[in-house]
Amino acid sequence: MATHLTAELFLDTRATLAESPVWDAAAGRLLWVDIPAGLVHAHVPGGQPRTWPVGTDVGVVRPARDGGLVLGIRGGFARLDEDTGAVTLAAPVDGPPDLRFNDGEVSPDGRFFAGTMSDDQREGAGSLHRLDPDGTVTTVLPGVTVSNGLSWSPDGRTVHYADSPTRRVDAFDYDAGSGTLSGRRTVVTIEPDAGVPDGLCVDDDGGLWVAVNGSGAVRRYAPDGALDVVVELPVAQATSCCFGGPARDLLYISTAREHLDADALDAEPLAGGLFVARVGRTGPPAVPFAG
Ligand code: CA
C-alpha cells in the first residue's frame, strides 16, 4: 500500500509549461524553464529571482562547470551567459523545423543528454542526443516520440528514461567511459488511465520519482519496482521533479497550464505553479556539464 503525501504550492508562477527543475547546488538556487514562453528562471531562496529570455522554445536548463548554463532549445544545444543574457547556439542538431528540445540531464561524468520531439508529437520524429564536453553531438537513441525524463542511479551505472507516449520508464546500462547506453528494459509502466510519465529523478536511496502528467501526482517507485509513495498535487499536469534546497530534502515539482480551457483553469487555478513536498528522502545535486 503506497503512502500518500500532499505537495504545497511553492511559487505561483502560472507557467504555460514549467519544466526541467534542477537544484544548482554551487549557486544555491532552483533553475527551471517555461518551454513555449522561452524563459529560463532562477529562484534563489531569500534572494532576487532572475529570468532570462531565450528567444525560442527552451526545453531544459542545466548548470555548466565553467559557469553559465547549458540549454536544449529549438535547433540544438545552446549556452546562456547569465551576465549578458546572450544565448549562443553551441551545437546545432539537424531535424525538421518543428523539432525542439525537450527534457534532459547531465550524466555523472558530465555529459549533457537531451532529447527532442516534434510540435505535433509525430511518432518517432525525435531522438535522444548527447553533448560531450568537447562539443561533439552524438545521437544515442533515434525514433523517440516525446523524449522526456532522464536520471541516473546513485552508482551512475543505470540511467532511467521516459519516452512519454510509451507510458513506460525504461532503464539502460550506462558506460561512463564511452557515454553509451545498452541493455534497454522496462522498469515502470503507467496504467492507461493515469496519464504518462514525464520528468523524473532518482533519490539517494535509488528510488525513482516520476511526474505522471495527467494524474496530478508524482510517484516513487522503490528500487524493487514497487510503487511506495504518491505525492498528490492540486493540478493534473505534473511535468517534472527534482530534489533541492540546502539539505536537498525538498522535492520540487513543476506543472503546466497549457491545454486548459476556462473551466479547467477555474478548477485548477494553481496550474503552471511550482510545488514542493517533504518526502523523507534526499536527492543528489545537479552534476554540472563538464564543457
Ligand atoms: Ca517534460
Short mmCIF file of N, CA and C in Angstrom, two decimals, residues 6 16 26 30 55 65 74 81 93 101 115 119 132 146 193 198 221 225 227 238-239 246 253 262-263 273:
data_model
loop_
_atom_site.label_atom_id
_atom_site.label_comp_id
_atom_site.label_asym_id
_atom_site.label_seq_id
_atom_site.Cartn_x
_atom_site.Cartn_y
_atom_site.Cartn_z
N THR A 6 0.96 15.08 0.29
CA THR A 6 0.40 16.21 -0.46
C THR A 6 1.48 17.26 -0.66
N THR A 16 3.16 28.47 -18.62
CA THR A 16 2.47 27.68 -19.64
C THR A 16 2.89 26.22 -19.52
N ALA A 26 25.92 24.67 -6.46
CA ALA A 26 27.03 25.62 -6.36
C ALA A 26 26.51 27.05 -6.17
N LEU A 30 17.31 27.23 -7.46
CA LEU A 30 16.49 26.32 -8.27
C LEU A 30 16.36 26.93 -9.66
N GLY A 55 14.40 33.51 -26.49
CA GLY A 55 14.05 33.89 -27.85
C GLY A 55 13.45 32.77 -28.67
N ARG A 65 30.05 23.57 -15.63
CA ARG A 65 31.16 23.63 -14.68
C ARG A 65 31.93 24.95 -14.79
N ARG A 74 15.07 25.05 -29.45
CA ARG A 74 14.70 24.70 -30.82
C ARG A 74 15.94 24.92 -31.68
N ASP A 81 24.82 32.98 -21.34
CA ASP A 81 25.70 33.78 -20.49
C ASP A 81 24.80 34.54 -19.51
N VAL A 93 21.52 20.84 -33.97
CA VAL A 93 21.09 19.45 -34.17
C VAL A 93 20.10 19.46 -35.33
N PHE A 101 14.00 20.77 -28.62
CA PHE A 101 14.47 20.00 -27.48
C PHE A 101 13.43 20.00 -26.38
N GLY A 115 16.80 15.26 -25.27
CA GLY A 115 16.07 14.67 -26.38
C GLY A 115 15.11 15.65 -27.01
N ASP A 119 6.54 19.33 -32.73
CA ASP A 119 5.44 20.07 -32.11
C ASP A 119 4.14 19.27 -32.12
N ASP A 132 28.88 16.06 -25.68
CA ASP A 132 30.08 15.78 -24.87
C ASP A 132 30.80 17.08 -24.52
N VAL A 146 8.25 11.52 -27.71
CA VAL A 146 8.33 12.66 -26.79
C VAL A 146 9.43 12.33 -25.77
N ASP A 193 -5.13 4.71 -17.83
CA ASP A 193 -5.99 5.84 -17.49
C ASP A 193 -5.33 6.82 -16.53
N ASP A 198 6.46 11.70 -17.29
CA ASP A 198 7.06 12.92 -17.85
C ASP A 198 8.47 13.06 -17.28
N TYR A 221 8.82 4.95 -7.09
CA TYR A 221 8.96 3.50 -7.24
C TYR A 221 10.25 3.09 -6.53
N GLY A 225 10.92 -1.86 -7.77
CA GLY A 225 9.84 -1.62 -8.72
C GLY A 225 8.49 -1.38 -8.10
N LEU A 227 5.47 0.46 -6.22
CA LEU A 227 5.00 1.82 -6.01
C LEU A 227 4.88 2.04 -4.51
N ALA A 238 1.35 17.41 -13.90
CA ALA A 238 2.68 17.37 -13.29
C ALA A 238 3.68 17.10 -14.41
N THR A 239 4.76 17.90 -14.45
CA THR A 239 5.68 17.76 -15.58
C THR A 239 7.06 17.23 -15.23
N PRO A 246 18.93 23.59 0.48
CA PRO A 246 20.28 23.44 1.05
C PRO A 246 20.57 22.02 1.55
N ILE A 253 8.39 20.28 -7.68
CA ILE A 253 7.58 19.68 -8.75
C ILE A 253 7.10 20.81 -9.66
N ALA A 262 -11.13 27.59 -19.94
CA ALA A 262 -11.50 28.46 -18.82
C ALA A 262 -12.07 27.67 -17.65
N ASP A 263 -12.90 26.67 -17.94
CA ASP A 263 -13.48 25.87 -16.85
C ASP A 263 -12.39 25.10 -16.10
N GLY A 273 2.12 26.24 -11.63
CA GLY A 273 2.92 26.62 -10.48
C GLY A 273 4.02 25.60 -10.20
#
